[in-house]
């Protein structure tokens, strides 16, 4: 695979920091541009981040002295320096949509961690193991934008990255008809640490703005089919969610209840999870977990502290599968929200797009 010059837009925020740490030794993708708001522009990255660096490993030496550019004012310059950009900005939806589309129209592909374009019908929203065929939307989108290289692809919401992968292998044979998911989401999902959000110590907040709507609607796009003008969302299964913020640093959990058109026995479900793999495993993508879904037999697993870094934080952990009195079955899932659920998932999506020739 060729090497790609990469820009990180929104490089000073938590997801931007995670992109930097993930790409430090990436075999294909090499950051050459860091961009953020006008407040950070003109400073070295080390100066711009200051005490806000939240990763476990230090800022890579090569990155520290890179001068941060202005994501908006320097857009044309940035687009001319890179093969594509990762985008993780802290703007409102309208501003984010405008920014990402402007980069795409400058013939710069955008791999986005933002939610602004997730509902846009011709913008692929990809979990690479599940709907890699949705890369075909890029060709439809380029016609609308009038571009040859430029496009936008988005990562789905972090809250559904645990339970959607667990439901997916069960759908074709058994027909998932409805699902309920209660998510317990780490504070890093809000871009926070315990030092910056002391109110979360010894606390749970039973509301995350917009999260339940995303968790219920986005899976239907992921499970949709490619039509002539964009995605035709799936008609089911019916999904309802409740999303809570809990005092955990990293790792989103989900308590899942599911019913089926053809009820499987528990062993059949475990077999489906163990056998499941997708395009990233077949293509041998650098960030792909070897085993996407890991099932734990222990009654007290998975746990964020023990299991969130499984397969470098890119696997999904499942446990406590059993029959239920209201639904057919219930189980618990866990995914690392800033790795599989955010920057890591975006890097894997970029690897998929590169492998299929969409970043050439």
mmCIF file of C-alpha atoms in Angstrom:
data_model
loop_
_atom_site.group_PDB
_atom_site.id
_atom_site.type_symbol
_atom_site.label_atom_id
_atom_site.label_comp_id
_atom_site.label_asym_id
_atom_site.label_seq_id
_atom_site.Cartn_x
_atom_site.Cartn_y
_atom_site.Cartn_z
ATOM 1 C CA UNK A 1 0.000 0.000 0.000
ATOM 2 C CA UNK A 2 1.231 3.515 -0.826
ATOM 3 C CA UNK A 3 1.839 6.047 1.937
ATOM 4 C CA UNK A 4 -0.686 8.862 2.378
ATOM 5 C CA UNK A 5 -0.105 12.403 3.634
ATOM 6 C CA UNK A 6 -2.791 13.149 6.191
ATOM 7 C CA UNK A 7 -4.238 16.246 7.839
ATOM 8 C CA UNK A 8 -5.999 16.261 11.205
ATOM 9 C CA UNK A 9 -8.696 18.931 11.478
ATOM 10 C CA UNK A 10 -9.629 19.602 15.092
ATOM 11 C CA UNK A 11 -6.244 18.302 16.220
ATOM 12 C CA UNK A 12 -6.275 19.843 19.708
ATOM 13 C CA UNK A 13 -9.475 18.165 20.978
ATOM 14 C CA UNK A 14 -9.649 14.733 22.581
ATOM 15 C CA UNK A 15 -10.511 12.850 19.378
ATOM 16 C CA UNK A 16 -7.881 14.846 17.477
ATOM 17 C CA UNK A 17 -5.345 13.842 20.117
ATOM 18 C CA UNK A 18 -6.384 10.214 19.704
ATOM 19 C CA UNK A 19 -5.831 10.493 15.933
ATOM 20 C CA UNK A 20 -2.324 11.778 16.599
ATOM 21 C CA UNK A 21 -1.479 8.943 18.976
ATOM 22 C CA UNK A 22 -2.913 6.296 16.626
ATOM 23 C CA UNK A 23 -1.080 7.605 13.563
ATOM 24 C CA UNK A 24 2.318 7.940 15.251
ATOM 25 C CA UNK A 25 3.447 4.568 13.861
ATOM 26 C CA UNK A 26 0.767 3.881 11.244
ATOM 27 C CA UNK A 27 2.212 2.041 8.218
ATOM 28 C CA UNK A 28 0.099 3.925 5.634
ATOM 29 C CA UNK A 29 -1.000 7.272 7.084
ATOM 30 C CA UNK A 30 1.445 10.035 8.066
ATOM 31 C CA UNK A 31 0.244 13.349 9.569
ATOM 32 C CA UNK A 32 1.773 16.340 7.809
ATOM 33 C CA UNK A 33 -0.794 19.000 8.786
ATOM 34 C CA UNK A 34 -2.500 19.813 12.079
ATOM 35 C CA UNK A 35 -5.346 22.323 12.078
ATOM 36 C CA UNK A 36 -7.692 23.767 14.659
ATOM 37 C CA UNK A 37 -9.533 27.010 15.404
ATOM 38 C CA UNK A 38 -8.063 30.486 14.961
ATOM 39 C CA UNK A 39 -7.281 30.486 18.718
ATOM 40 C CA UNK A 40 -4.691 27.747 18.202
ATOM 41 C CA UNK A 41 -3.457 28.743 14.744
ATOM 42 C CA UNK A 42 0.145 29.934 14.595
ATOM 43 C CA UNK A 43 1.168 28.129 17.785
ATOM 44 C CA UNK A 44 3.187 24.959 17.955
ATOM 45 C CA UNK A 45 1.044 21.941 18.721
ATOM 46 C CA UNK A 46 2.655 21.622 22.144
ATOM 47 C CA UNK A 47 1.749 25.244 22.929
ATOM 48 C CA UNK A 48 -1.776 24.934 21.547
ATOM 49 C CA UNK A 49 -2.638 21.826 23.576
ATOM 50 C CA UNK A 50 -0.877 22.953 26.758
ATOM 51 C CA UNK A 51 -2.125 20.987 29.769
ATOM 52 C CA UNK A 52 -5.067 19.494 27.836
ATOM 53 C CA UNK A 53 -3.174 16.497 26.401
ATOM 54 C CA UNK A 54 -5.299 13.578 27.647
ATOM 55 C CA UNK A 55 -3.613 10.506 26.131
ATOM 56 C CA UNK A 56 -1.690 7.944 28.192
ATOM 57 C CA UNK A 57 1.378 8.308 25.975
ATOM 58 C CA UNK A 58 3.192 11.644 25.499
ATOM 59 C CA UNK A 59 2.807 13.878 22.449
ATOM 60 C CA UNK A 60 5.004 12.364 19.722
ATOM 61 C CA UNK A 61 8.230 14.351 19.374
ATOM 62 C CA UNK A 62 7.650 14.915 15.648
ATOM 63 C CA UNK A 63 4.268 16.462 16.390
ATOM 64 C CA UNK A 64 5.220 18.802 19.249
ATOM 65 C CA UNK A 65 6.826 21.509 17.113
ATOM 66 C CA UNK A 66 4.438 21.349 14.164
ATOM 67 C CA UNK A 67 2.722 24.714 13.725
ATOM 68 C CA UNK A 68 -1.068 24.512 13.889
ATOM 69 C CA UNK A 69 -2.924 25.941 10.897
ATOM 70 C CA UNK A 70 -6.353 27.573 10.849
ATOM 71 C CA UNK A 71 -8.896 24.936 9.763
ATOM 72 C CA UNK A 72 -11.026 27.523 7.981
ATOM 73 C CA UNK A 73 -8.728 30.349 6.867
ATOM 74 C CA UNK A 74 -5.995 27.941 5.655
ATOM 75 C CA UNK A 75 -8.358 25.495 3.978
ATOM 76 C CA UNK A 76 -6.966 25.747 0.451
ATOM 77 C CA UNK A 77 -3.394 25.479 1.702
ATOM 78 C CA UNK A 78 -4.242 22.401 3.791
ATOM 79 C CA UNK A 79 -6.118 20.694 0.941
ATOM 80 C CA UNK A 80 -3.086 21.152 -1.285
ATOM 81 C CA UNK A 81 -0.706 19.555 1.220
ATOM 82 C CA UNK A 82 -2.518 16.287 1.978
ATOM 83 C CA UNK A 83 -4.098 13.237 0.368
ATOM 84 C CA UNK A 84 -7.049 13.382 2.782
ATOM 85 C CA UNK A 85 -8.048 14.705 6.202
ATOM 86 C CA UNK A 86 -9.516 13.299 9.389
ATOM 87 C CA UNK A 87 -12.032 15.754 10.830
ATOM 88 C CA UNK A 88 -13.003 16.048 14.495
ATOM 89 C CA UNK A 89 -14.006 19.680 14.949
ATOM 90 C CA UNK A 90 -16.029 21.296 17.741
ATOM 91 C CA UNK A 91 -18.442 23.377 15.662
ATOM 92 C CA UNK A 92 -22.217 23.354 15.397
ATOM 93 C CA UNK A 93 -23.783 21.071 12.798
ATOM 94 C CA UNK A 94 -24.331 23.741 10.154
ATOM 95 C CA UNK A 95 -20.757 24.997 10.441
ATOM 96 C CA UNK A 96 -19.388 21.438 10.376
ATOM 97 C CA UNK A 97 -21.429 20.523 7.296
ATOM 98 C CA UNK A 98 -20.174 23.624 5.507
ATOM 99 C CA UNK A 99 -16.538 23.032 6.494
ATOM 100 C CA UNK A 100 -16.483 19.375 5.474
ATOM 101 C CA UNK A 101 -18.206 20.020 2.164
ATOM 102 C CA UNK A 102 -15.776 22.851 1.407
ATOM 103 C CA UNK A 103 -12.813 20.519 1.886
ATOM 104 C CA UNK A 104 -14.455 17.859 -0.278
ATOM 105 C CA UNK A 105 -15.049 20.416 -3.055
ATOM 106 C CA UNK A 106 -11.338 21.268 -2.892
ATOM 107 C CA UNK A 107 -10.802 17.616 -3.948
ATOM 108 C CA UNK A 108 -9.728 16.626 -0.442
ATOM 109 C CA UNK A 109 -11.493 13.512 0.926
ATOM 110 C CA UNK A 110 -12.834 13.960 4.466
ATOM 111 C CA UNK A 111 -12.984 11.073 6.960
ATOM 112 C CA UNK A 112 -15.204 12.539 9.640
ATOM 113 C CA UNK A 113 -15.779 11.783 13.293
ATOM 114 C CA UNK A 114 -18.545 14.404 13.407
ATOM 115 C CA UNK A 115 -22.302 13.833 13.307
ATOM 116 C CA UNK A 116 -23.226 16.639 10.912
ATOM 117 C CA UNK A 117 -23.363 14.536 7.715
ATOM 118 C CA UNK A 118 -24.548 11.231 9.178
ATOM 119 C CA UNK A 119 -28.085 11.788 7.901
ATOM 120 C CA UNK A 120 -26.967 12.951 4.429
ATOM 121 C CA UNK A 121 -28.242 10.163 2.121
ATOM 122 C CA UNK A 122 -25.178 9.950 -0.148
ATOM 123 C CA UNK A 123 -22.578 10.195 2.655
ATOM 124 C CA UNK A 124 -21.467 6.693 3.682
ATOM 125 C CA UNK A 125 -21.588 5.968 7.421
ATOM 126 C CA UNK A 126 -19.501 2.859 7.767
ATOM 127 C CA UNK A 127 -18.733 0.262 10.409
ATOM 128 C CA UNK A 128 -16.175 -1.533 8.217
ATOM 129 C CA UNK A 129 -17.032 -5.094 9.318
ATOM 130 C CA UNK A 130 -20.740 -4.536 8.676
ATOM 131 C CA UNK A 131 -21.456 -2.334 5.649
ATOM 132 C CA UNK A 132 -18.281 -1.988 3.598
ATOM 133 C CA UNK A 133 -20.456 -2.074 0.453
ATOM 134 C CA UNK A 134 -21.653 1.445 1.327
ATOM 135 C CA UNK A 135 -18.363 2.815 -0.079
ATOM 136 C CA UNK A 136 -20.301 2.815 -3.377
ATOM 137 C CA UNK A 137 -22.052 5.956 -2.111
ATOM 138 C CA UNK A 138 -18.827 7.878 -2.757
ATOM 139 C CA UNK A 139 -19.434 7.690 -6.509
ATOM 140 C CA UNK A 140 -22.981 9.033 -6.093
ATOM 141 C CA UNK A 141 -21.802 11.798 -3.773
ATOM 142 C CA UNK A 142 -18.998 12.893 -6.112
ATOM 143 C CA UNK A 143 -21.549 13.432 -8.880
ATOM 144 C CA UNK A 144 -23.585 15.696 -6.581
ATOM 145 C CA UNK A 145 -20.521 17.634 -5.429
ATOM 146 C CA UNK A 146 -18.975 17.809 -8.892
ATOM 147 C CA UNK A 147 -15.680 16.368 -7.644
ATOM 148 C CA UNK A 148 -13.217 13.781 -8.934
ATOM 149 C CA UNK A 149 -11.463 12.913 -5.642
ATOM 150 C CA UNK A 150 -13.294 14.829 -2.960
ATOM 151 C CA UNK A 151 -15.982 13.228 -0.778
ATOM 152 C CA UNK A 152 -17.104 12.875 2.843
ATOM 153 C CA UNK A 153 -17.369 9.604 4.757
ATOM 154 C CA UNK A 154 -18.490 9.520 8.381
ATOM 155 C CA UNK A 155 -18.131 7.260 11.378
ATOM 156 C CA UNK A 156 -21.306 6.327 13.211
ATOM 157 C CA UNK A 157 -22.132 7.378 16.760
ATOM 158 C CA UNK A 158 -19.946 5.844 19.454
ATOM 159 C CA UNK A 159 -22.922 4.696 21.546
ATOM 160 C CA UNK A 160 -24.026 2.072 19.009
ATOM 161 C CA UNK A 161 -20.570 0.652 18.266
ATOM 162 C CA UNK A 162 -21.035 -2.078 20.869
ATOM 163 C CA UNK A 163 -24.567 -3.390 20.330
ATOM 164 C CA UNK A 164 -24.953 -3.016 16.539
ATOM 165 C CA UNK A 165 -21.954 -5.300 15.846
ATOM 166 C CA UNK A 166 -23.399 -7.871 18.260
ATOM 167 C CA UNK A 167 -26.855 -7.795 16.648
ATOM 168 C CA UNK A 168 -25.622 -7.806 13.065
ATOM 169 C CA UNK A 169 -24.487 -11.468 12.745
ATOM 170 C CA UNK A 170 -27.890 -12.600 14.055
ATOM 171 C CA UNK A 171 -30.057 -10.707 11.571
ATOM 172 C CA UNK A 172 -29.932 -12.704 8.354
ATOM 173 C CA UNK A 173 -30.728 -16.165 9.747
ATOM 174 C CA UNK A 174 -32.831 -15.304 12.787
ATOM 175 C CA UNK A 175 -34.410 -11.940 11.861
ATOM 176 C CA UNK A 176 -33.970 -9.453 14.721
ATOM 177 C CA UNK A 177 -37.418 -7.853 15.066
ATOM 178 C CA UNK A 178 -36.843 -5.470 17.973
ATOM 179 C CA UNK A 179 -34.074 -4.436 20.342
ATOM 180 C CA UNK A 180 -33.742 -2.380 23.483
ATOM 181 C CA UNK A 181 -30.325 -0.998 24.448
ATOM 182 C CA UNK A 182 -29.455 0.875 27.633
ATOM 183 C CA UNK A 183 -26.014 2.423 27.191
ATOM 184 C CA UNK A 184 -23.620 3.418 29.967
ATOM 185 C CA UNK A 185 -21.214 5.883 28.404
ATOM 186 C CA UNK A 186 -17.776 6.992 29.548
ATOM 187 C CA UNK A 187 -16.917 10.626 30.171
ATOM 188 C CA UNK A 188 -14.335 10.708 27.371
ATOM 189 C CA UNK A 189 -17.324 10.509 25.031
ATOM 190 C CA UNK A 190 -18.013 14.094 26.081
ATOM 191 C CA UNK A 191 -14.356 15.024 25.545
ATOM 192 C CA UNK A 192 -13.789 15.092 29.312
ATOM 193 C CA UNK A 193 -11.479 13.612 31.915
ATOM 194 C CA UNK A 194 -12.088 13.399 35.661
ATOM 195 C CA UNK A 195 -9.793 16.386 36.176
ATOM 196 C CA UNK A 196 -11.831 18.525 33.773
ATOM 197 C CA UNK A 197 -15.236 17.172 34.905
ATOM 198 C CA UNK A 198 -15.051 16.692 38.694
ATOM 199 C CA UNK A 199 -18.864 16.642 38.915
ATOM 200 C CA UNK A 200 -18.800 13.137 37.407
ATOM 201 C CA UNK A 201 -16.979 11.597 40.367
ATOM 202 C CA UNK A 202 -19.427 9.347 42.252
ATOM 203 C CA UNK A 203 -22.156 10.275 39.791
ATOM 204 C CA UNK A 204 -24.396 9.170 36.900
ATOM 205 C CA UNK A 205 -26.205 11.595 34.583
ATOM 206 C CA UNK A 206 -29.299 10.024 32.971
ATOM 207 C CA UNK A 207 -29.316 12.233 29.869
ATOM 208 C CA UNK A 208 -26.961 12.807 26.909
ATOM 209 C CA UNK A 209 -28.330 15.339 24.440
ATOM 210 C CA UNK A 210 -29.284 13.819 21.077
ATOM 211 C CA UNK A 211 -27.748 10.457 21.888
ATOM 212 C CA UNK A 212 -30.899 8.350 22.036
ATOM 213 C CA UNK A 213 -32.180 9.620 18.693
ATOM 214 C CA UNK A 214 -28.820 8.800 17.053
ATOM 215 C CA UNK A 215 -28.711 5.378 18.701
ATOM 216 C CA UNK A 216 -32.165 4.491 17.401
ATOM 217 C CA UNK A 217 -31.902 5.921 13.861
ATOM 218 C CA UNK A 218 -28.294 5.454 12.753
ATOM 219 C CA UNK A 219 -28.406 1.633 12.763
ATOM 220 C CA UNK A 220 -31.141 1.779 10.118
ATOM 221 C CA UNK A 221 -28.806 3.683 7.802
ATOM 222 C CA UNK A 222 -25.964 1.242 8.519
ATOM 223 C CA UNK A 223 -28.289 -1.681 7.672
ATOM 224 C CA UNK A 224 -29.763 0.148 4.662
ATOM 225 C CA UNK A 225 -29.181 -0.507 0.975
ATOM 226 C CA UNK A 226 -27.514 1.659 -1.651
ATOM 227 C CA UNK A 227 -30.064 3.277 -3.956
ATOM 228 C CA UNK A 228 -29.549 5.466 -7.046
ATOM 229 C CA UNK A 229 -29.396 8.705 -5.005
ATOM 230 C CA UNK A 230 -28.178 7.461 -1.653
ATOM 231 C CA UNK A 231 -29.005 5.131 1.192
ATOM 232 C CA UNK A 232 -32.435 3.584 1.527
ATOM 233 C CA UNK A 233 -32.668 3.033 5.312
ATOM 234 C CA UNK A 234 -33.681 -0.381 6.613
ATOM 235 C CA UNK A 235 -37.267 -0.639 7.834
ATOM 236 C CA UNK A 236 -36.235 -2.581 10.944
ATOM 237 C CA UNK A 237 -35.519 -3.817 13.474
ATOM 238 C CA UNK A 238 -37.350 -1.492 15.835
ATOM 239 C CA UNK A 239 -34.820 -0.071 18.306
ATOM 240 C CA UNK A 240 -35.359 1.867 21.533
ATOM 241 C CA UNK A 241 -32.564 3.167 23.762
ATOM 242 C CA UNK A 242 -31.722 4.996 26.956
ATOM 243 C CA UNK A 243 -28.285 6.602 27.225
ATOM 244 C CA UNK A 244 -26.615 7.400 30.547
ATOM 245 C CA UNK A 245 -23.290 9.084 31.320
ATOM 246 C CA UNK A 246 -21.386 7.111 33.970
ATOM 247 C CA UNK A 247 -18.229 7.774 35.961
ATOM 248 C CA UNK A 248 -15.887 5.674 33.807
ATOM 249 C CA UNK A 249 -12.934 7.190 31.937
ATOM 250 C CA UNK A 250 -13.165 5.133 28.707
ATOM 251 C CA UNK A 251 -15.494 2.427 27.427
ATOM 252 C CA UNK A 252 -19.177 2.474 26.496
ATOM 253 C CA UNK A 253 -21.312 -0.431 27.712
ATOM 254 C CA UNK A 254 -24.748 -1.531 26.540
ATOM 255 C CA UNK A 255 -27.325 -3.770 28.186
ATOM 256 C CA UNK A 256 -29.147 -5.250 25.201
ATOM 257 C CA UNK A 257 -32.487 -7.060 24.888
ATOM 258 C CA UNK A 258 -33.491 -8.598 21.543
ATOM 259 C CA UNK A 259 -36.327 -10.569 19.967
ATOM 260 C CA UNK A 260 -36.291 -12.591 16.748
ATOM 261 C CA UNK A 261 -38.593 -13.798 13.995
ATOM 262 C CA UNK A 262 -36.972 -17.228 14.428
ATOM 263 C CA UNK A 263 -35.695 -17.611 17.983
ATOM 264 C CA UNK A 264 -32.188 -19.115 18.128
ATOM 265 C CA UNK A 265 -30.812 -21.203 20.948
ATOM 266 C CA UNK A 266 -28.050 -19.523 22.950
ATOM 267 C CA UNK A 267 -25.322 -21.745 21.525
ATOM 268 C CA UNK A 268 -26.280 -20.685 17.987
ATOM 269 C CA UNK A 269 -25.845 -17.037 18.987
ATOM 270 C CA UNK A 270 -22.417 -17.675 20.497
ATOM 271 C CA UNK A 271 -21.393 -19.558 17.351
ATOM 272 C CA UNK A 272 -22.485 -16.648 15.136
ATOM 273 C CA UNK A 273 -20.452 -14.193 17.217
ATOM 274 C CA UNK A 274 -17.351 -16.396 17.201
ATOM 275 C CA UNK A 275 -17.482 -16.933 13.419
ATOM 276 C CA UNK A 276 -18.233 -13.356 12.430
ATOM 277 C CA UNK A 277 -15.689 -11.312 10.498
ATOM 278 C CA UNK A 278 -15.849 -8.700 7.771
ATOM 279 C CA UNK A 279 -13.903 -6.883 5.089
ATOM 280 C CA UNK A 280 -11.193 -5.533 7.467
ATOM 281 C CA UNK A 281 -10.246 -9.070 8.527
ATOM 282 C CA UNK A 282 -10.358 -10.418 4.961
ATOM 283 C CA UNK A 283 -8.255 -7.509 3.677
ATOM 284 C CA UNK A 284 -5.831 -7.639 6.619
ATOM 285 C CA UNK A 285 -6.216 -3.925 7.344
ATOM 286 C CA UNK A 286 -3.594 -2.606 9.809
ATOM 287 C CA UNK A 287 -6.054 -1.488 12.508
ATOM 288 C CA UNK A 288 -8.452 -4.444 12.218
ATOM 289 C CA UNK A 289 -8.912 -6.737 15.223
ATOM 290 C CA UNK A 290 -8.198 -10.363 14.410
ATOM 291 C CA UNK A 291 -11.351 -11.402 16.323
ATOM 292 C CA UNK A 292 -13.991 -8.674 16.068
ATOM 293 C CA UNK A 293 -16.476 -10.051 18.638
ATOM 294 C CA UNK A 294 -15.149 -11.645 21.852
ATOM 295 C CA UNK A 295 -17.551 -13.538 24.101
ATOM 296 C CA UNK A 296 -16.769 -13.864 27.824
ATOM 297 C CA UNK A 297 -18.148 -16.861 29.712
ATOM 298 C CA UNK A 298 -17.498 -15.250 33.125
ATOM 299 C CA UNK A 299 -20.642 -13.799 34.715
ATOM 300 C CA UNK A 300 -18.908 -10.517 35.660
ATOM 301 C CA UNK A 301 -17.463 -9.661 32.247
ATOM 302 C CA UNK A 302 -16.947 -7.611 30.177
ATOM 303 C CA UNK A 303 -15.714 -4.725 32.320
ATOM 304 C CA UNK A 304 -14.328 -1.402 31.002
ATOM 305 C CA UNK A 305 -11.245 -1.505 33.195
ATOM 306 C CA UNK A 306 -10.336 -5.056 32.154
ATOM 307 C CA UNK A 307 -11.583 -5.346 28.590
ATOM 308 C CA UNK A 308 -11.797 -1.989 26.794
ATOM 309 C CA UNK A 309 -8.272 -2.353 25.320
ATOM 310 C CA UNK A 310 -8.930 -5.810 23.860
ATOM 311 C CA UNK A 311 -7.274 -6.028 20.419
ATOM 312 C CA UNK A 312 -5.837 -2.511 20.867
ATOM 313 C CA UNK A 313 -9.291 -1.196 21.706
ATOM 314 C CA UNK A 314 -10.735 -2.239 18.343
ATOM 315 C CA UNK A 315 -12.676 -5.367 19.366
ATOM 316 C CA UNK A 316 -16.176 -5.549 20.817
ATOM 317 C CA UNK A 317 -16.667 -7.571 24.000
ATOM 318 C CA UNK A 318 -19.892 -9.443 24.754
ATOM 319 C CA UNK A 319 -21.048 -11.332 27.832
ATOM 320 C CA UNK A 320 -23.944 -12.476 30.047
ATOM 321 C CA UNK A 321 -26.002 -13.966 27.199
ATOM 322 C CA UNK A 322 -29.178 -15.508 28.590
ATOM 323 C CA UNK A 323 -32.890 -15.856 27.910
ATOM 324 C CA UNK A 324 -35.254 -13.059 28.951
ATOM 325 C CA UNK A 325 -38.868 -13.007 30.125
ATOM 326 C CA UNK A 326 -39.967 -10.021 27.989
ATOM 327 C CA UNK A 327 -37.632 -10.304 24.991
ATOM 328 C CA UNK A 328 -36.087 -13.506 23.631
ATOM 329 C CA UNK A 329 -32.546 -12.900 24.915
ATOM 330 C CA UNK A 330 -30.409 -10.346 26.736
ATOM 331 C CA UNK A 331 -26.664 -9.694 26.869
ATOM 332 C CA UNK A 332 -24.082 -7.030 27.677
ATOM 333 C CA UNK A 333 -21.611 -5.374 25.271
ATOM 334 C CA UNK A 334 -18.554 -3.139 25.605
ATOM 335 C CA UNK A 335 -16.516 -1.088 23.134
ATOM 336 C CA UNK A 336 -13.757 1.487 23.597
ATOM 337 C CA UNK A 337 -15.477 4.736 22.698
ATOM 338 C CA UNK A 338 -12.477 6.812 21.579
ATOM 339 C CA UNK A 339 -10.816 3.900 19.750
ATOM 340 C CA UNK A 340 -13.375 1.635 18.061
ATOM 341 C CA UNK A 341 -16.073 4.255 18.656
ATOM 342 C CA UNK A 342 -14.222 7.336 17.422
ATOM 343 C CA UNK A 343 -10.700 7.850 16.065
ATOM 344 C CA UNK A 344 -9.831 4.166 15.709
ATOM 345 C CA UNK A 345 -13.038 3.447 13.831
ATOM 346 C CA UNK A 346 -12.334 6.393 11.513
ATOM 347 C CA UNK A 347 -8.778 5.169 10.861
ATOM 348 C CA UNK A 348 -10.117 1.689 10.052
ATOM 349 C CA UNK A 349 -12.689 3.230 7.705
ATOM 350 C CA UNK A 350 -9.904 5.202 5.975
ATOM 351 C CA UNK A 351 -7.909 1.981 5.603
ATOM 352 C CA UNK A 352 -10.932 0.341 3.985
ATOM 353 C CA UNK A 353 -11.381 3.268 1.590
ATOM 354 C CA UNK A 354 -7.667 3.197 0.752
ATOM 355 C CA UNK A 355 -7.725 -0.550 0.119
ATOM 356 C CA UNK A 356 -10.703 -0.108 -2.244
ATOM 357 C CA UNK A 357 -8.953 2.705 -4.143
ATOM 358 C CA UNK A 358 -11.116 5.640 -3.015
ATOM 359 C CA UNK A 359 -8.180 7.665 -1.636
ATOM 360 C CA UNK A 360 -5.985 7.375 -4.749
#
